[in-house]
């Protein structure tokens, strides 16, 4: 894409003002802080009827719900959940009478950056457990919850990933990048198994956002910083019908939505925005 946005822009705001998100319900994992709370806000501002936040830290979830409660048209709630815990995820869906229309797999973990030889393998493996097992668990349980409730409308599943899954090679991040590479491919292939009439899967790179994880990576300031609101707004847009051609694909929030729509034919014909080995 020619344009590279770091902040929200008029065409994106106009697309969200078309109210396609109006009345929808959304479950955001890792919604208590970081990019997740910006995603929750964007969905609410776009008219979502209900936003459920899930995360491990109750105080931060409660504070996020409190901060969002000025948006009166949306009902906010939270669930204390470790996405890698079978029990917690079972409890989460057990508490939901209806299946949300949209699932945002935002929760993620980054092991302390370390060279491969010196990395603590316990922390290393936790990255795979949270990012791959946890996301698979939340997503499979979501689809089963929808099936049990005989929900027939197509779900939208948006999963946060990173450019580090397939591009930029920076030292010390093999656990994080490796787990996200696996996650990207897992979602791409889940989209082969699950018909689009049941759910579409879209993977999104949120840009370099100043969050706890952004600081932990040691890359703060290395890449131009993306406003968390742009990430939230693009992710809300990616749940709309006009973004449905991104199903089974990987997109960046920094891309211009008008240019993306213009490229739709080429993206589909040439099967772009999928994982591949180049060269
Ligand atoms: N920031 C960036 O520049 C950047 C760039 C590329 C991709 N991303 C991706 O964007 C997503 C959000 O990143 P962020 O920067 O906002 O990270 P963050 O500041 O570290 O926040 C992570 C969020 O995930 C939750 N979380 C972590 N482990 C969890 C678990 N086991 N169960 C449930 N919730 C858990 C955290 O809440 P609790 O601690 O309360 O559980 C928190 O809300 C991640 O998937 C990340 O990989 C971020």
Short mmCIF file of C-alpha atoms and ligand atoms in Angstrom, two decimals, residues 29-37 39 54-58 60-61 80-85 88 105-110 126 129-131 134-135 138 159-164 176 180 183 204-217 226 235, ligand 1:
data_model
loop_
_atom_site.label_atom_id
_atom_site.label_comp_id
_atom_site.label_asym_id
_atom_site.label_seq_id
_atom_site.Cartn_x
_atom_site.Cartn_y
_atom_site.Cartn_z
CA UNK A 29 -9.36 -10.72 25.16
CA UNK A 30 -6.72 -8.67 26.94
CA UNK A 31 -9.19 -5.81 27.05
CA UNK A 32 -8.15 -4.41 30.43
CA UNK A 33 -5.19 -2.40 29.17
CA UNK A 34 -2.89 -1.90 26.21
CA UNK A 35 -4.25 -2.11 22.67
CA UNK A 36 -7.20 -4.20 23.89
CA UNK A 37 -8.82 -1.31 25.76
CA UNK A 39 -10.09 -1.80 20.57
CA UNK A 54 -11.43 -10.65 29.30
CA UNK A 55 -8.06 -10.64 31.06
CA UNK A 56 -6.27 -11.86 34.18
CA UNK A 57 -6.05 -8.65 36.22
CA UNK A 58 -9.42 -7.76 37.75
CA UNK A 60 -7.34 -3.27 35.40
CA UNK A 61 -10.46 -4.77 33.82
CA UNK A 80 -11.38 -12.58 34.79
CA UNK A 81 -9.80 -15.14 32.48
CA UNK A 82 -6.38 -16.58 31.77
CA UNK A 83 -6.83 -17.54 28.11
CA UNK A 84 -4.44 -20.48 28.53
CA UNK A 85 -6.53 -22.02 31.34
CA UNK A 88 -11.15 -20.18 33.00
CA UNK A 105 -8.06 -12.32 20.03
CA UNK A 106 -5.91 -9.50 21.35
CA UNK A 107 -4.35 -11.04 24.49
CA UNK A 108 -0.74 -11.94 23.96
CA UNK A 109 2.49 -12.56 25.82
CA UNK A 110 6.11 -11.68 25.05
CA UNK A 126 4.87 -19.64 28.05
CA UNK A 129 1.22 -21.48 25.51
CA UNK A 130 -0.48 -18.08 25.73
CA UNK A 131 -0.22 -16.98 22.09
CA UNK A 134 -4.60 -19.78 24.59
CA UNK A 135 -5.81 -18.27 21.33
CA UNK A 138 -10.62 -19.19 23.17
CA UNK A 159 -6.51 -11.99 15.80
CA UNK A 160 -3.71 -9.60 16.70
CA UNK A 161 -0.38 -10.60 15.30
CA UNK A 162 2.86 -8.84 14.43
CA UNK A 163 5.10 -7.98 11.52
CA UNK A 164 7.70 -9.89 13.59
CA UNK A 176 7.57 -14.06 20.44
CA UNK A 180 3.15 -15.38 16.33
CA UNK A 183 -0.45 -18.28 15.27
CA UNK A 204 -3.99 -7.93 11.99
CA UNK A 205 -0.66 -6.26 12.77
CA UNK A 206 -1.50 -3.26 15.00
CA UNK A 207 1.66 -1.26 14.23
CA UNK A 208 4.19 -0.33 16.90
CA UNK A 209 2.00 0.89 19.76
CA UNK A 210 3.34 2.35 23.02
CA UNK A 211 2.16 -0.23 25.56
CA UNK A 212 3.72 -2.36 28.30
CA UNK A 213 4.61 -4.93 25.65
CA UNK A 214 5.97 -2.28 23.30
CA UNK A 215 8.34 -1.13 26.08
CA UNK A 216 9.28 -4.70 27.02
CA UNK A 217 10.32 -5.43 23.43
CA UNK A 226 1.10 3.98 15.80
CA UNK A 235 -9.80 -3.50 13.83
N1 LIG B 1 2.37 -3.01 21.24
C1 LIG B 1 2.82 -3.30 20.04
O1 LIG B 1 3.59 -2.51 19.45
C2 LIG B 1 2.39 -4.56 19.33
C3 LIG B 1 2.94 -4.79 18.04
C4 LIG B 1 2.54 -5.94 17.34
C5 LIG B 1 1.61 -6.80 17.90
N2 LIG B 1 1.10 -6.55 19.14
C6 LIG B 1 0.10 -7.51 19.65
O2 LIG B 1 -1.05 -6.80 20.09
C7 LIG B 1 -1.66 -7.47 21.19
C8 LIG B 1 -1.81 -6.50 22.37
O3 LIG B 1 -0.51 -6.06 22.72
P1 LIG B 1 -0.22 -4.91 23.78
O4 LIG B 1 0.94 -4.16 23.26
O5 LIG B 1 -1.47 -4.22 24.15
O6 LIG B 1 0.29 -5.83 25.00
P2 LIG B 1 0.26 -5.56 26.57
O7 LIG B 1 0.36 -4.12 26.86
O8 LIG B 1 1.28 -6.48 27.15
O9 LIG B 1 -1.19 -6.08 26.96
C9 LIG B 1 -1.46 -7.46 26.83
C10 LIG B 1 -2.92 -7.70 27.19
O10 LIG B 1 -3.15 -9.11 27.13
C11 LIG B 1 -3.62 -9.56 28.40
N3 LIG B 1 -3.08 -10.89 28.63
C12 LIG B 1 -1.78 -11.27 28.63
N4 LIG B 1 -1.68 -12.58 28.91
C13 LIG B 1 -2.95 -13.04 29.10
C14 LIG B 1 -3.51 -14.30 29.43
N5 LIG B 1 -2.75 -15.38 29.64
N6 LIG B 1 -4.85 -14.39 29.54
C15 LIG B 1 -5.64 -13.32 29.34
N7 LIG B 1 -5.18 -12.10 29.02
C16 LIG B 1 -3.83 -11.96 28.92
C17 LIG B 1 -3.15 -8.52 29.40
O11 LIG B 1 -4.01 -8.45 30.53
P3 LIG B 1 -3.66 -9.23 31.91
O12 LIG B 1 -2.20 -9.03 32.16
O13 LIG B 1 -4.53 -8.57 32.91
O14 LIG B 1 -4.04 -10.64 31.68
C18 LIG B 1 -3.27 -7.23 28.58
O15 LIG B 1 -4.57 -6.72 28.60
C19 LIG B 1 -0.77 -8.67 21.50
O16 LIG B 1 -1.30 -9.83 20.89
C20 LIG B 1 0.56 -8.30 20.86
O17 LIG B 1 1.32 -9.41 20.52
C21 LIG B 1 1.48 -5.45 19.86
#
